[in-house]
Coordinates of C-alpha atoms in Angstrom, one line a residue:
M972 CA 44.6 105.3 -16.5
N973 CA 41.0 104.4 -17.2
H974 CA 38.8 103.6 -14.2
A975 CA 36.3 100.9 -14.9
V976 CA 33.7 98.9 -12.9
I977 CA 34.0 95.2 -13.7
L978 CA 31.9 92.2 -12.8
A979 CA 33.9 90.4 -10.1
R980 CA 31.5 87.5 -9.5
R981 CA 28.0 86.6 -10.7
P982 CA 25.1 87.4 -8.3
Q983 CA 22.5 84.7 -7.5
A984 CA 19.9 87.3 -6.4
I985 CA 19.9 91.1 -6.1
P986 CA 23.4 92.3 -7.1
Q987 CA 25.4 94.0 -4.3
S988 CA 28.6 96.0 -4.2
E989 CA 30.7 92.8 -3.6
H990 CA 29.8 91.5 -7.0
F991 CA 31.7 94.4 -8.7
A992 CA 35.2 95.8 -8.5
L993 CA 36.8 99.1 -9.5
E994 CA 39.9 98.7 -11.6
E995 CA 42.5 100.9 -13.2
R996 CA 43.1 99.9 -16.8
P997 CA 45.2 101.4 -19.6
M998 CA 43.5 104.2 -21.5
P999 CA 41.8 102.7 -24.5
V1000 CA 43.3 103.2 -28.0
P1001 CA 40.8 103.2 -30.8
A1002 CA 41.5 100.8 -33.7
D1003 CA 40.8 101.7 -37.3
G1004 CA 37.1 102.4 -37.6
Q1005 CA 36.6 102.9 -33.9
I1006 CA 35.8 106.0 -31.7
W1007 CA 37.2 106.9 -28.3
V1008 CA 34.5 108.3 -26.0
R1009 CA 34.9 110.0 -22.7
N1010 CA 31.8 109.2 -20.7
H1011 CA 30.0 111.9 -18.8
Y1012 CA 27.0 110.0 -17.4
L1013 CA 26.4 106.3 -16.8
S1014 CA 23.0 104.5 -16.5
V1015 CA 21.8 102.1 -13.9
E1016 CA 18.7 100.1 -15.0
P1017 CA 16.7 97.0 -14.0
A1018 CA 17.6 95.4 -17.3
M1019 CA 21.1 95.0 -16.1
R1020 CA 20.0 92.2 -13.7
G1021 CA 19.2 90.0 -16.7
W1022 CA 22.5 90.8 -18.3
L1023 CA 24.3 89.5 -15.2
S1024 CA 22.6 86.2 -15.4
D1025 CA 24.7 83.1 -16.5
A1026 CA 22.0 82.3 -19.0
S1027 CA 21.2 84.4 -22.1
N1028 CA 17.8 86.2 -22.2
Y1029 CA 17.5 88.7 -25.0
S1030 CA 21.2 89.5 -24.9
D1031 CA 24.4 87.6 -24.1
P1032 CA 25.4 87.5 -20.5
I1033 CA 28.3 89.6 -19.2
H1034 CA 31.4 87.5 -18.5
V1035 CA 33.1 87.7 -15.1
G1036 CA 36.0 90.1 -15.5
D1037 CA 34.3 92.2 -18.2
V1038 CA 33.4 95.9 -17.8
M1039 CA 29.8 96.2 -16.7
R1040 CA 27.6 96.7 -19.7
A1041 CA 25.7 100.0 -19.5
F1042 CA 24.3 102.8 -21.6
A1043 CA 26.3 106.0 -21.2
V1044 CA 26.5 109.4 -22.8
G1045 CA 29.7 111.3 -23.5
E1046 CA 32.0 113.1 -25.9
V1047 CA 34.2 111.8 -28.7
V1048 CA 37.9 112.4 -27.8
E1049 CA 39.4 110.8 -30.9
S1050 CA 37.8 109.3 -34.0
R1051 CA 39.2 106.8 -36.5
H1052 CA 35.8 106.7 -38.3
G1053 CA 34.7 109.2 -41.0
D1054 CA 31.2 109.7 -39.6
F1055 CA 32.4 111.0 -36.2
A1056 CA 34.7 113.8 -35.1
P1057 CA 36.3 114.9 -31.8
G1058 CA 33.7 117.0 -29.9
D1059 CA 30.7 115.0 -31.1
R1060 CA 28.4 113.9 -28.3
V1061 CA 27.0 110.4 -28.4
M1062 CA 24.9 107.9 -26.4
G1063 CA 25.4 104.2 -26.5
L1064 CA 26.6 101.0 -24.9
F1065 CA 29.9 102.2 -23.5
G1066 CA 29.9 100.5 -20.1
W1067 CA 30.7 101.6 -16.6
Q1068 CA 34.0 103.2 -17.3
E1069 CA 35.4 106.7 -17.8
H1070 CA 36.7 106.1 -21.3
A1071 CA 35.7 103.6 -24.0
A1072 CA 36.9 102.6 -27.5
V1073 CA 33.9 101.4 -29.4
D1074 CA 32.7 100.4 -32.9
P1075 CA 30.0 102.7 -34.4
S1076 CA 27.5 99.9 -33.8
A1077 CA 27.7 100.6 -30.1
I1078 CA 26.4 104.2 -30.7
L1079 CA 22.7 104.5 -30.5
L1080 CA 22.3 108.2 -30.8
R1081 CA 24.2 111.3 -31.9
V1082 CA 23.3 114.1 -29.5
P1083 CA 22.1 117.2 -31.3
D1084 CA 23.7 120.6 -30.6
T1085 CA 21.3 122.0 -28.0
D1086 CA 21.6 123.6 -24.6
L1087 CA 19.7 120.7 -22.9
P1088 CA 21.4 118.8 -20.2
L1089 CA 23.4 115.8 -21.5
S1090 CA 22.0 113.5 -18.9
L1091 CA 18.5 113.8 -20.5
Y1092 CA 19.8 111.5 -23.3
L1093 CA 19.9 108.7 -20.8
G1094 CA 16.3 109.4 -19.9
I1095 CA 13.4 111.1 -21.6
L1096 CA 15.4 112.0 -24.8
G1097 CA 17.1 108.6 -24.9
L1098 CA 16.1 104.9 -25.0
N1099 CA 13.8 105.2 -22.0
G1100 CA 11.7 108.0 -23.6
V1101 CA 11.6 106.2 -27.0
T1102 CA 10.5 103.0 -25.2
A1103 CA 7.7 104.8 -23.4
Y1104 CA 6.6 106.6 -26.6
F1105 CA 6.4 103.7 -29.0
G1106 CA 5.5 101.1 -26.4
L1107 CA 2.4 103.1 -25.4
L1108 CA 1.3 104.7 -28.6
D1109 CA 2.2 102.0 -31.1
I1110 CA 1.7 98.9 -29.1
C1111 CA -1.2 99.9 -26.9
A1112 CA -2.9 102.5 -29.1
P1113 CA -4.6 104.5 -26.2
R1114 CA -7.9 106.1 -26.7
P1115 CA -9.3 109.1 -24.7
G1116 CA -11.1 108.1 -21.6
E1117 CA -9.4 104.8 -21.2
T1118 CA -7.6 103.7 -17.9
V1119 CA -3.9 103.2 -18.2
L1120 CA -2.1 101.4 -15.4
V1121 CA 1.7 101.5 -15.2
S1122 CA 4.0 99.5 -13.0
T1123 CA 7.3 101.0 -11.8
A1124 CA 5.4 104.2 -12.5
A1125 CA 8.0 106.5 -10.9
G1126 CA 10.9 105.0 -13.0
S1127 CA 12.5 106.4 -16.1
V1128 CA 10.2 104.6 -18.5
G1129 CA 7.0 104.5 -16.3
S1130 CA 7.1 108.2 -15.5
C1131 CA 7.2 109.0 -19.2
V1132 CA 4.4 106.5 -20.0
G1133 CA 2.1 108.2 -17.5
Q1134 CA 2.6 111.6 -18.9
I1135 CA 2.2 110.5 -22.5
A1136 CA -1.0 108.6 -21.5
A1137 CA -2.3 111.8 -19.8
I1138 CA -1.6 113.8 -23.0
S1139 CA -3.5 111.2 -24.9
G1140 CA -6.6 111.9 -22.8
C1141 CA -6.4 108.8 -20.6
R1142 CA -6.9 108.3 -16.9
T1143 CA -3.6 107.2 -15.4
V1144 CA -2.9 105.0 -12.4
G1145 CA 0.6 104.3 -11.2
L1146 CA 2.0 101.3 -9.2
A1147 CA 5.2 102.2 -7.3
G1148 CA 7.1 100.9 -4.3
G1149 CA 7.1 103.2 -1.3
P1150 CA 5.3 106.4 -0.2
E1151 CA 7.9 108.7 -1.7
K1152 CA 7.6 107.1 -5.2
R1153 CA 3.8 107.2 -4.8
R1154 CA 4.1 111.0 -4.0
Q1155 CA 6.3 111.5 -7.1
C1156 CA 3.7 109.8 -9.3
L1157 CA 1.0 112.2 -8.0
D1158 CA 2.9 115.4 -7.5
E1159 CA 5.6 115.3 -10.2
F1160 CA 4.4 113.0 -13.0
G1161 CA 0.7 113.9 -12.9
Y1162 CA -0.9 110.5 -12.3
D1163 CA -4.6 110.6 -11.5
A1164 CA -4.1 107.9 -8.8
A1165 CA -1.1 106.0 -7.5
I1166 CA -0.7 102.8 -5.4
D1167 CA 2.1 102.0 -3.1
Y1168 CA 2.2 98.2 -3.6
R1169 CA 4.5 97.7 -0.6
G1170 CA 2.2 99.5 1.8
E1171 CA -1.0 97.8 0.6
P1172 CA -2.2 94.8 2.6
D1173 CA -4.6 93.8 -0.3
L1174 CA -3.2 94.8 -3.7
D1175 CA -6.3 93.4 -5.5
A1176 CA -8.6 95.7 -3.4
A1177 CA -6.3 98.7 -4.0
I1178 CA -6.4 98.2 -7.8
A1179 CA -10.1 97.7 -7.7
R1180 CA -10.5 101.1 -5.9
A1181 CA -8.2 102.9 -8.2
C1182 CA -9.6 101.3 -11.4
P1183 CA -13.3 100.8 -10.6
D1184 CA -14.1 100.2 -14.3
G1185 CA -11.1 97.9 -14.9
V1186 CA -7.9 98.4 -16.8
D1187 CA -7.9 99.1 -20.5
I1188 CA -4.1 99.3 -20.9
Y1189 CA -1.4 97.8 -18.7
F1190 CA 2.2 98.9 -19.3
D1191 CA 4.1 96.2 -17.5
N1192 CA 7.7 97.0 -16.3
I1193 CA 7.8 94.6 -13.4
A1194 CA 6.3 91.1 -14.0
G1195 CA 5.8 88.6 -11.2
P1196 CA 2.9 88.6 -8.6
I1197 CA 2.2 92.3 -8.9
S1198 CA 1.5 91.9 -12.6
D1199 CA -0.6 88.8 -11.9
A1200 CA -2.8 91.0 -9.6
V1201 CA -3.2 93.6 -12.4
L1202 CA -4.2 90.9 -14.9
R1203 CA -7.3 90.1 -12.8
H1204 CA -8.6 93.6 -13.5
L1205 CA -8.2 93.8 -17.3
R1206 CA -11.3 94.8 -19.3
L1207 CA -12.4 93.1 -22.4
H1208 CA -10.2 94.2 -25.3
A1209 CA -7.4 95.4 -22.9
R1210 CA -3.9 95.7 -24.3
I1211 CA -0.6 95.0 -22.5
A1212 CA 2.9 96.2 -23.2
V1213 CA 5.4 93.8 -21.7
C1214 CA 8.4 96.1 -21.2
G1215 CA 10.4 94.9 -18.2
T1216 CA 10.8 92.4 -15.4
A1217 CA 12.1 94.5 -12.5
S1218 CA 10.7 92.2 -9.9
I1219 CA 12.7 89.2 -11.2
A1220 CA 15.8 88.7 -9.1
S1221 CA 17.0 85.5 -10.8
W1222 CA 16.6 84.0 -14.3
D1223 CA 17.1 80.5 -13.0
P1224 CA 14.5 79.1 -13.2
W1225 CA 13.2 81.1 -16.1
P1226 CA 10.2 83.3 -14.9
Q1227 CA 6.8 82.4 -16.3
A1228 CA 3.5 84.2 -16.4
P1229 CA 0.7 84.4 -15.7
G1230 CA 1.0 82.8 -12.3
P1231 CA -1.4 80.1 -11.0
S1232 CA -3.6 82.7 -9.3
V1233 CA -4.7 84.2 -12.6
T1234 CA -7.6 82.6 -14.4
C1235 CA -7.4 83.1 -18.2
W1236 CA -10.2 82.7 -20.7

């Protein structure tokens, strides 16, 4: 039997365990043109909150009773498609389940034959690393000496953005929730400064201290009031990459920005 996590009921705020159910389902049988993948690692990401909404955002909502949509990385067990063979390792949208029968369109990456851990292809070598790389370098075009501020700076995308910005010669400042994530930003990901937004009584003042000359690039993974605070510290000709909305618990009503506390010119 195939074990799968399904959406049992739709959450109205932050999803909890009662919104999901673990089911035993028949083992998938690939149709002509499909691939059977045995998943080794599954992802859990803030983007999933939007997928659980009853209203479409950038993708269709997951229906109650469906396997939870998720990126996964695994190994091809059986292939009925000429481009793939048993033993190939692949990453794609395979869902929260042990086994999946998918069309080739669900596969985002064929994992090369290396001795690197397979789990990296759900992180720095997968979609998260690509998002950080192109989001920062292509969208924001950092220049040496500029200040780059990153929200959810200890997350899978944010931690990559901070390191790429440092390699690019920028001063890096991270926003993270909690003292442990702040420590990770400084000790593990090499940020020049880090702010625990949960522990700061005055976030505006904390950003001003960490970015005394203002912010040249803001890599936004969070949206909401925290991003509103950052917008008040942007320098002339600053660039923003709007990547994620981790602070948004519900898409009803649709979130809007900037908030009323931000004055725009």
